[in-house]
Amino acid sequence: MPEDEQLVKEVVAGSQAAMEVLTRKYYKQIFAYVYRKVGNRETAYDLTQEIFIKVFQRIQSYTNKGKFSSWLYTLAVNHCRDYWRSADYRQTSKQTELNETLVCEQNNVPYIFERKETREQVKSAVNSLPEYQREVLILKYFHHMKIKEIADVTETNVSTVKSRLHQGLGKLAKLLKRGVEDEKQKSTPTIR
Amino acid sequence: MRNRNPHQPSDSEMDNEIEFLELELEDVLDEYDVEFPTEDEIMMTINAIRPYVPVKENKWSSALQSVVDITKHAYKEVFYMSSLFWIANGLLFLVALSGVLLSEINPYVMMMTLAPIPTITGLIEVIKSRNEGMAELEMSYKHSFQEILLSKMLVVGSFNLGLNVLLTISLELLSHELMVSKLMLYWLTPFTCVTALSLLLVTRFRKIYAVTVGIVIWLGASTLLAQPLMIKRMESAPVEIFVALIAVAAIVGLFQAANIYKRGVTFEINHQ
């Protein structure tokens, strides 16, 4: 998009206004990616901020590197991968596990709406996928990227992306199907 | 040639399976929506990023460039202003002119009272667009909020300035007894003060009623100033006081405009 390149030029020249336009333009997309990747709003907020800081720290190295959005997504993907390997993640995941146990106990309360329940099921199913499979799945379904674009952003090749997508979708289908069957079993009264 | 794993599907088989799974899961995946941050949280991120934007090499040339950009954009903004704004303020000009010519109203007091009205009413345009249309303009991702805001304020201010100059010239041509310098002093003072105040207000208040309150306050203040005793006091006041007021208001106004450009303004947009 020529507008992005123009805005990048302005940022490089020191324009705060252009930075604001670029950030606002991509904030939600990047936040949505990170949120679905980490499954936690607060962590997603912090990581999104770090990603944008990284973007503007490295903006001078962007020139002639293809689409700005792809470059931005590559940074986001890598930043999330780094987070995954970090001590922060291990700390947060312990906390999340604890919270989820509490949430699971509370889930027996019948007032939880069905839609909310489906959302939570999808969320935990997506979160249970291995990192690389989740990554391609999110980019494909929630960001409507083409296989080739995903390969560029994740710095891999087309067949690897396809294979990860295939495996990820298969697992997701099984997990969600199992979830539905469990729900059915819960709701069917046992006849003795 | 590489041997293919017999358990691994071929490329076309994989494509078909992906397509099948896609269709199967599409609706369920749509349920995974996102809890987006609030506008204030986004603004906090933007403020956290500011120090990482490369520093301009030549501050003066880039400041000049910013002024040029805002002026260019102001030209486009002229077409976005509602016709009501132009008509209402045009009528105001005619009322002022006929008031001075047809009745015994003091032309200086008349100028002083009417001088900032187009700026105050112009604020309705700015605030209205900020609440309604500005989000759309922002969606075009070409201009930041502050550029749009300042451009609109520039249109309003220039129009007001032009109207006042036109009124001064008309009054001077029609009534030769009037002193142009005194006339200018009487409208420049409230005009600069109100413009500076508007720039301060526009970043802090979001609702249209703030403008209504502004108009009421100004009309009240001008009624007070139109009292014979007040006119007498004003006329005996040294010119330096008026000049100092104009200078202070102009500096505050410019400082506030630069502040808006640098730091931005917090806006509320509805999230999807």
Coordinates of C-alpha atoms in Angstrom, one line a residue:
Chain A
M1 CA 0.0 0.0 0.0
P2 CA 1.6 3.3 -1.1
E3 CA 0.1 5.1 1.9
D4 CA 2.0 2.9 4.3
E5 CA 5.3 3.6 2.6
Q6 CA 4.6 7.3 2.6
L7 CA 3.7 7.2 6.3
V8 CA 6.9 5.2 7.1
K9 CA 8.9 7.9 5.3
E10 CA 7.3 10.5 7.4
V11 CA 8.0 8.6 10.6
V12 CA 11.6 8.2 9.6
A13 CA 11.7 12.0 9.1
G14 CA 10.4 12.3 12.7
S15 CA 6.7 12.7 12.3
Q16 CA 4.8 11.8 15.5
A17 CA 1.5 12.2 13.6
A18 CA 2.5 9.6 11.0
M19 CA 3.5 7.2 13.8
E20 CA 0.0 7.7 15.4
V21 CA -1.8 7.0 12.1
L22 CA 0.3 3.9 11.4
T23 CA -0.2 2.6 15.0
R24 CA -3.9 3.2 15.0
K25 CA -4.2 1.6 11.5
Y26 CA -2.7 -1.7 12.6
Y27 CA -3.2 -1.7 16.4
K28 CA -6.4 -3.8 16.4
Q29 CA -5.0 -6.4 13.9
I30 CA -1.8 -6.9 15.8
F31 CA -3.6 -6.9 19.2
A32 CA -6.1 -9.5 17.8
Y33 CA -3.3 -11.7 16.6
V34 CA -1.4 -11.5 19.9
Y35 CA -4.6 -12.0 22.0
R36 CA -5.5 -15.2 20.1
K37 CA -1.9 -16.4 20.4
V38 CA -1.5 -15.9 24.1
G39 CA -5.2 -16.1 25.1
N40 CA -4.9 -13.3 27.8
R41 CA -5.9 -9.7 27.4
E42 CA -3.3 -8.1 29.7
T43 CA -0.4 -10.0 28.3
A44 CA -1.7 -9.3 24.8
Y45 CA -1.8 -5.5 25.6
D46 CA 1.8 -5.5 26.9
L47 CA 3.1 -7.6 24.0
T48 CA 1.3 -5.4 21.5
Q49 CA 2.9 -2.3 23.0
E50 CA 6.4 -4.0 22.9
I51 CA 5.8 -5.0 19.2
F52 CA 5.0 -1.4 18.2
I53 CA 8.0 0.0 20.1
K54 CA 10.1 -2.5 18.3
V55 CA 8.5 -1.5 15.0
F56 CA 9.4 2.2 15.5
Q57 CA 12.9 1.4 16.9
R58 CA 13.6 -0.6 13.7
I59 CA 11.6 1.5 11.2
Q60 CA 14.7 2.7 9.4
S61 CA 15.6 -0.9 8.5
Y62 CA 12.1 -1.4 6.9
T63 CA 12.9 0.2 3.5
N64 CA 12.4 -2.1 0.5
K65 CA 11.3 -5.1 2.5
G66 CA 8.0 -5.7 0.8
K67 CA 4.6 -4.8 2.3
F68 CA 4.7 -2.9 5.6
S69 CA 1.9 -5.0 7.0
S70 CA 3.9 -8.2 6.3
W71 CA 7.0 -6.8 7.9
L72 CA 4.9 -5.8 10.9
Y73 CA 3.3 -9.3 11.2
T74 CA 6.8 -10.9 11.0
L75 CA 7.9 -8.8 13.9
A76 CA 4.7 -9.7 15.8
V77 CA 5.1 -13.4 15.1
N78 CA 8.8 -13.3 16.2
H79 CA 8.0 -11.3 19.3
C80 CA 5.3 -13.8 20.3
R81 CA 7.8 -16.7 19.7
D82 CA 10.3 -14.9 21.9
Y83 CA 7.7 -14.5 24.6
W84 CA 6.8 -18.1 24.4
R85 CA 10.4 -19.0 25.2
S86 CA 10.7 -16.4 28.0
A87 CA 10.5 -16.8 31.7
D88 CA 7.6 -14.4 31.7
Y89 CA 5.5 -16.9 29.8
R90 CA 6.3 -19.7 32.1
Q91 CA 5.3 -17.5 35.1
T92 CA 2.0 -16.4 33.4
S93 CA 1.1 -19.9 32.2
K94 CA 1.3 -21.2 35.8
Q95 CA -1.0 -18.3 36.9
T96 CA -3.3 -19.0 34.0
E97 CA -3.5 -22.7 34.8
L98 CA -4.4 -21.8 38.3
N99 CA -7.1 -19.3 37.1
E100 CA -8.5 -21.8 34.7
T101 CA -8.9 -24.4 37.4
L102 CA -10.9 -21.9 39.3
V103 CA -12.9 -20.9 36.2
C104 CA -13.5 -24.7 35.5
E105 CA -14.9 -25.1 39.0
Q106 CA -17.1 -22.1 38.5
N107 CA -18.2 -23.3 35.1
N108 CA -20.7 -25.7 36.6
V109 CA -22.9 -22.7 37.5
P110 CA -25.8 -22.9 35.0
Y111 CA -26.0 -19.2 34.2
I112 CA -23.2 -19.1 31.8
F113 CA -24.5 -18.4 28.3
E114 CA -24.1 -20.9 25.6
R115 CA -22.3 -18.6 23.3
K116 CA -19.8 -17.6 25.9
E117 CA -19.2 -21.3 26.5
T118 CA -18.6 -22.0 22.8
R119 CA -16.1 -19.1 22.8
E120 CA -14.3 -20.5 25.8
Q121 CA -14.2 -24.0 24.2
V122 CA -12.8 -22.6 21.0
K123 CA -10.3 -20.5 22.9
S124 CA -9.0 -23.4 25.0
A125 CA -9.0 -25.7 21.9
V126 CA -6.9 -23.1 19.9
N127 CA -4.6 -22.5 22.9
S128 CA -4.0 -26.2 23.3
L129 CA -2.5 -26.5 19.8
P130 CA 1.3 -26.4 19.5
E131 CA 2.7 -22.9 19.0
Y132 CA 3.6 -23.2 15.3
Q133 CA 0.2 -24.8 14.3
R134 CA -1.7 -22.1 16.3
E135 CA 0.3 -19.4 14.6
V136 CA -0.6 -20.4 11.0
L137 CA -4.2 -21.1 12.0
I138 CA -4.7 -17.7 13.5
L139 CA -3.1 -16.0 10.5
K140 CA -5.1 -18.0 8.1
Y141 CA -8.6 -17.7 9.7
F142 CA -8.6 -14.6 11.6
H143 CA -6.3 -12.4 9.5
H144 CA -7.3 -14.0 6.1
M145 CA -3.8 -14.4 4.9
K146 CA -2.9 -16.5 1.9
I147 CA -0.6 -19.6 2.5
K148 CA 2.3 -17.8 0.7
E149 CA 1.9 -14.7 2.8
I150 CA 1.8 -16.8 6.0
A151 CA 5.0 -18.6 4.8
D152 CA 6.7 -15.2 4.4
V153 CA 5.5 -13.8 7.7
T154 CA 6.5 -17.0 9.6
E155 CA 9.8 -17.2 7.7
T156 CA 9.1 -20.8 6.5
N157 CA 7.9 -22.4 3.2
V158 CA 4.5 -23.1 1.7
S159 CA 4.5 -26.9 2.3
T160 CA 5.4 -26.4 5.9
V161 CA 2.6 -24.0 6.4
K162 CA 0.1 -26.4 4.7
S163 CA 1.3 -29.2 6.8
R164 CA 1.0 -27.2 10.1
L165 CA -2.4 -26.0 9.0
H166 CA -3.6 -29.5 8.2
Q167 CA -2.4 -30.9 11.5
G168 CA -3.7 -28.0 13.5
L169 CA -7.1 -28.1 11.9
G170 CA -7.4 -31.8 12.4
K171 CA -6.5 -31.5 16.1
L172 CA -8.9 -28.6 16.5
A173 CA -11.8 -30.5 14.8
K174 CA -11.2 -33.5 17.1
L175 CA -10.9 -31.3 20.2
L176 CA -14.1 -29.4 19.4
K177 CA -16.0 -32.5 18.5
R178 CA -14.9 -34.1 21.8
G179 CA -16.0 -31.0 23.6
V180 CA -19.5 -31.1 22.0
E181 CA -19.8 -34.9 22.9
D182 CA -18.8 -34.2 26.5
E183 CA -21.5 -31.5 26.6
K184 CA -24.1 -33.8 25.2
Q185 CA -23.2 -36.5 27.8
K186 CA -23.4 -33.9 30.6
S187 CA -26.8 -32.8 29.5
T188 CA -28.3 -36.3 28.9
P189 CA -29.7 -37.8 32.2
T190 CA -28.3 -41.3 33.0
I191 CA -30.9 -44.1 33.0
R192 CA -30.4 -46.8 35.5
Chain B
M1 CA 14.0 -38.1 -5.8
R2 CA 12.7 -37.9 -2.3
N3 CA 10.5 -40.8 -1.0
R4 CA 7.2 -39.7 0.3
N5 CA 5.9 -40.9 3.6
P6 CA 3.0 -43.3 2.8
H7 CA 1.0 -42.0 5.8
Q8 CA 1.4 -38.4 4.7
P9 CA -1.3 -37.2 2.3
S10 CA -0.2 -35.8 -1.1
D11 CA -0.4 -32.1 -1.8
S12 CA -3.7 -32.2 -3.5
E13 CA -5.1 -34.5 -0.8
M14 CA -3.9 -32.2 1.8
D15 CA -5.5 -29.2 0.1
N16 CA -8.8 -31.0 -0.1
E17 CA -8.7 -32.0 3.5
I18 CA -7.8 -28.5 4.6
E19 CA -10.7 -27.2 2.6
F20 CA -13.0 -29.7 4.2
L21 CA -11.8 -28.9 7.7
E22 CA -12.0 -25.2 6.9
L23 CA -15.7 -25.5 6.1
E24 CA -16.3 -27.7 9.1
L25 CA -14.7 -25.3 11.6
E26 CA -15.5 -21.9 10.0
D27 CA -18.5 -21.1 12.1
V28 CA -17.0 -22.3 15.4
L29 CA -13.8 -20.3 14.8
D30 CA -15.9 -17.1 14.3
E31 CA -17.0 -17.4 18.0
Y32 CA -13.4 -16.6 19.1
D33 CA -13.8 -12.8 19.3
V34 CA -11.3 -10.4 20.8
E35 CA -11.7 -8.2 23.9
F36 CA -10.0 -5.0 22.5
P37 CA -8.4 -2.4 24.7
T38 CA -10.2 0.9 25.3
E39 CA -9.3 4.1 23.5
D40 CA -7.4 5.3 26.6
E41 CA -5.3 2.2 26.7
I42 CA -4.5 2.6 23.0
M43 CA -3.6 6.2 23.7
M44 CA -1.3 5.0 26.5
T45 CA 0.5 2.7 24.0
I46 CA 0.8 5.6 21.5
N47 CA 2.4 7.8 24.2
A48 CA 4.7 5.0 25.2
I49 CA 5.9 4.7 21.5
R50 CA 6.5 8.5 21.1
P51 CA 10.1 8.4 22.5
Y52 CA 11.0 5.8 19.9
V53 CA 10.1 7.8 16.8
P54 CA 13.3 8.9 15.1
V55 CA 14.3 12.5 16.0
K56 CA 14.0 15.1 13.3
E57 CA 17.3 16.4 12.1
N58 CA 16.2 19.9 11.4
K59 CA 13.5 21.0 13.8
W60 CA 12.7 24.3 12.0
S61 CA 12.3 22.8 8.5
S62 CA 10.1 19.9 9.9
A63 CA 8.0 22.4 11.9
L64 CA 7.6 24.4 8.7
Q65 CA 6.6 21.2 6.9
S66 CA 4.0 20.4 9.5
V67 CA 2.5 23.9 9.0
V68 CA 2.5 23.4 5.2
D69 CA 0.7 20.0 5.7
I70 CA -1.9 21.4 8.0
T71 CA -2.5 24.4 5.7
K72 CA -2.9 22.0 2.7
H73 CA -5.3 19.8 4.6
A74 CA -7.3 22.9 5.8
Y75 CA -8.0 23.6 2.1
K76 CA -9.7 20.3 1.9
E77 CA -11.5 20.7 5.2
V78 CA -13.3 23.8 3.8
F79 CA -15.5 21.5 1.8
Y80 CA -16.4 19.4 4.9
M81 CA -17.7 22.4 6.9
S82 CA -21.5 22.4 7.0
S83 CA -23.3 25.1 4.9
L84 CA -25.0 26.2 8.1
F85 CA -21.7 27.4 9.5
W86 CA -21.0 29.6 6.5
I87 CA -24.6 31.0 6.2
A88 CA -25.0 31.7 9.9
N89 CA -21.8 33.6 10.1
G90 CA -22.4 35.4 6.8
L91 CA -25.7 36.6 8.3
L92 CA -23.9 37.7 11.4
F93 CA -21.7 39.9 9.3
L94 CA -24.8 41.5 7.7
V95 CA -26.5 42.0 11.1
A96 CA -23.4 43.7 12.4
L97 CA -23.1 46.0 9.4
S98 CA -26.8 47.0 9.4
G99 CA -26.8 47.4 13.1
V100 CA -24.1 50.0 12.9
L101 CA -25.5 51.7 9.9
L102 CA -29.2 51.7 10.8
S103 CA -29.1 52.3 14.5
E104 CA -27.1 54.1 17.1
I105 CA -25.1 51.1 18.3
N106 CA -21.5 51.8 19.2
P107 CA -19.5 50.2 16.3
Y108 CA -16.5 49.4 18.5
V109 CA -18.7 47.6 21.0
M110 CA -20.5 45.9 18.2
M111 CA -17.2 44.6 16.7
M112 CA -15.9 43.5 20.0
T113 CA -19.1 41.6 20.8
L114 CA -19.4 39.9 17.4
A115 CA -15.7 39.3 16.7
P116 CA -15.3 35.9 18.3
I117 CA -18.7 34.4 17.6
P118 CA -17.7 32.6 14.3
T119 CA -14.9 30.9 16.2
I120 CA -17.2 29.8 19.0
T121 CA -19.8 28.5 16.5
G122 CA -17.0 27.0 14.5
L123 CA -16.2 24.9 17.5
I124 CA -19.5 23.1 17.0
E125 CA -18.2 22.0 13.6
V126 CA -14.9 20.8 15.1
I127 CA -16.5 18.9 18.1
K128 CA -19.3 17.5 15.9
S129 CA -16.8 16.1 13.4
R130 CA -14.8 14.7 16.2
N131 CA -17.7 12.8 17.5
E132 CA -19.2 11.7 14.2
G133 CA -17.2 12.1 11.1
M134 CA -13.7 12.3 12.2
A135 CA -13.5 8.6 13.0
E136 CA -14.4 8.0 9.4
L137 CA -11.7 10.4 8.2
E138 CA -9.2 8.7 10.5
M139 CA -10.2 5.4 8.9
S140 CA -8.8 6.7 5.7
Y141 CA -5.5 6.5 7.5
K142 CA -3.9 9.5 5.8
H143 CA -4.1 12.1 8.6
S144 CA -3.9 11.9 12.3
F145 CA -6.6 13.3 14.6
Q146 CA -4.5 16.3 15.6
E147 CA -3.8 17.2 11.9
I148 CA -7.6 17.1 11.2
L149 CA -8.4 19.1 14.4
L150 CA -5.9 21.8 13.7
S151 CA -6.9 22.0 10.1
K152 CA -10.5 22.6 11.1
M153 CA -9.5 25.2 13.7
L154 CA -7.4 26.9 11.0
V155 CA -10.4 27.1 8.7
V156 CA -12.6 28.5 11.4
G157 CA -10.0 31.0 12.6
S158 CA -9.1 32.2 9.1
F159 CA -12.8 32.6 8.2
N160 CA -13.4 34.6 11.4
L161 CA -10.3 36.7 10.7
G162 CA -11.4 37.3 7.1
L163 CA -14.9 38.2 8.3
N164 CA -13.6 40.7 10.8
V165 CA -11.2 42.3 8.3
L166 CA -14.1 42.6 5.8
L167 CA -16.3 44.2 8.4
T168 CA -13.6 46.7 9.4
I169 CA -13.0 47.7 5.8
S170 CA -16.8 48.0 5.2
L171 CA -17.3 50.1 8.3
E172 CA -14.4 52.3 7.4
L173 CA -15.7 52.9 3.9
L174 CA -19.2 53.6 5.0
S175 CA -18.4 55.7 8.1
H176 CA -15.3 57.8 7.8
E177 CA -15.4 58.9 11.4
L178 CA -14.3 55.5 12.7
M179 CA -10.7 54.9 13.7
V180 CA -9.4 51.7 12.0
S181 CA -6.7 51.1 14.5
K182 CA -9.2 51.3 17.4
L183 CA -11.6 49.2 15.6
M184 CA -9.0 46.5 15.0
L185 CA -7.9 46.7 18.6
Y186 CA -11.5 46.1 19.7
W187 CA -12.0 43.0 17.7
L188 CA -8.5 41.5 17.8
T189 CA -8.5 41.3 21.6
P190 CA -11.6 39.2 22.0
F191 CA -10.8 37.2 18.8
T192 CA -7.3 36.1 19.9
C193 CA -8.4 35.5 23.5
V194 CA -11.4 33.4 22.4
T195 CA -9.3 31.5 19.8
A196 CA -6.7 30.6 22.4
L197 CA -9.4 29.6 24.9
S198 CA -11.1 27.5 22.1
L199 CA -7.9 25.6 21.5
L200 CA -7.6 24.8 25.2
L201 CA -11.3 23.8 25.4
V202 CA -11.4 21.7 22.2
T203 CA -8.9 19.2 23.7
R204 CA -10.8 18.9 27.0
F205 CA -14.5 18.9 26.2
R206 CA -16.2 16.5 24.0
K207 CA -19.8 17.6 24.1
I208 CA -21.6 20.2 21.9
Y209 CA -23.2 21.8 25.0
A210 CA -19.7 23.0 26.0
V211 CA -20.0 25.3 22.9
T212 CA -23.5 26.5 24.0
V213 CA -22.1 27.3 27.4
G214 CA -19.2 29.2 25.7
I215 CA -21.7 31.3 23.6
V216 CA -23.8 32.1 26.7
I217 CA -20.7 33.1 28.7
W218 CA -19.5 35.2 25.9
L219 CA -22.8 36.9 25.3
G220 CA -23.1 37.6 29.1
A221 CA -19.6 39.0 29.2
S222 CA -20.2 41.2 26.1
T223 CA -23.4 42.5 27.6
L224 CA -21.5 43.5 30.7
L225 CA -18.7 45.1 28.5
A226 CA -21.4 47.0 26.6
Q227 CA -22.5 48.9 29.7
P228 CA -21.6 52.7 29.4
L229 CA -19.4 52.5 32.5
M230 CA -17.4 49.6 31.1
I231 CA -17.1 51.3 27.7
K232 CA -15.8 54.4 29.4
R233 CA -13.3 52.3 31.4
M234 CA -12.2 50.4 28.3
E235 CA -11.8 53.6 26.3
S236 CA -9.6 55.1 29.0
A237 CA -7.5 52.0 29.2
P238 CA -4.0 52.3 27.6
V239 CA -3.5 50.7 24.2
E240 CA -0.6 48.7 25.7
I241 CA -3.1 46.6 27.8
F242 CA -4.9 45.6 24.6
V243 CA -1.7 44.9 22.8
A244 CA -0.4 42.9 25.7
L245 CA -3.6 40.8 25.9
I246 CA -3.5 40.1 22.1
A247 CA 0.2 39.1 22.4
V248 CA -0.4 36.8 25.4
A249 CA -3.4 35.2 23.7
A250 CA -1.6 34.7 20.5
I251 CA 1.4 33.0 22.2
V252 CA -0.9 30.8 24.3
G253 CA -2.9 29.9 21.1
L254 CA 0.3 29.0 19.2
F255 CA 1.7 27.1 22.1
Q256 CA -1.5 25.1 22.5
A257 CA -1.7 24.3 18.8
A258 CA 1.9 23.1 18.9
N259 CA 1.0 21.0 21.9
I260 CA -1.9 19.4 20.2
Y261 CA 0.2 18.6 17.2
K262 CA 3.0 17.0 19.3
R263 CA 1.1 15.2 21.9
G264 CA -2.2 14.5 20.2
V265 CA -5.6 14.5 21.7
T266 CA -7.6 11.7 23.3
F267 CA -10.6 10.7 21.3
E268 CA -13.3 8.2 22.0
I269 CA -14.2 5.9 19.2
N270 CA -16.6 3.0 19.4
H271 CA -14.9 -0.3 19.1
Q272 CA -16.4 -3.0 16.9

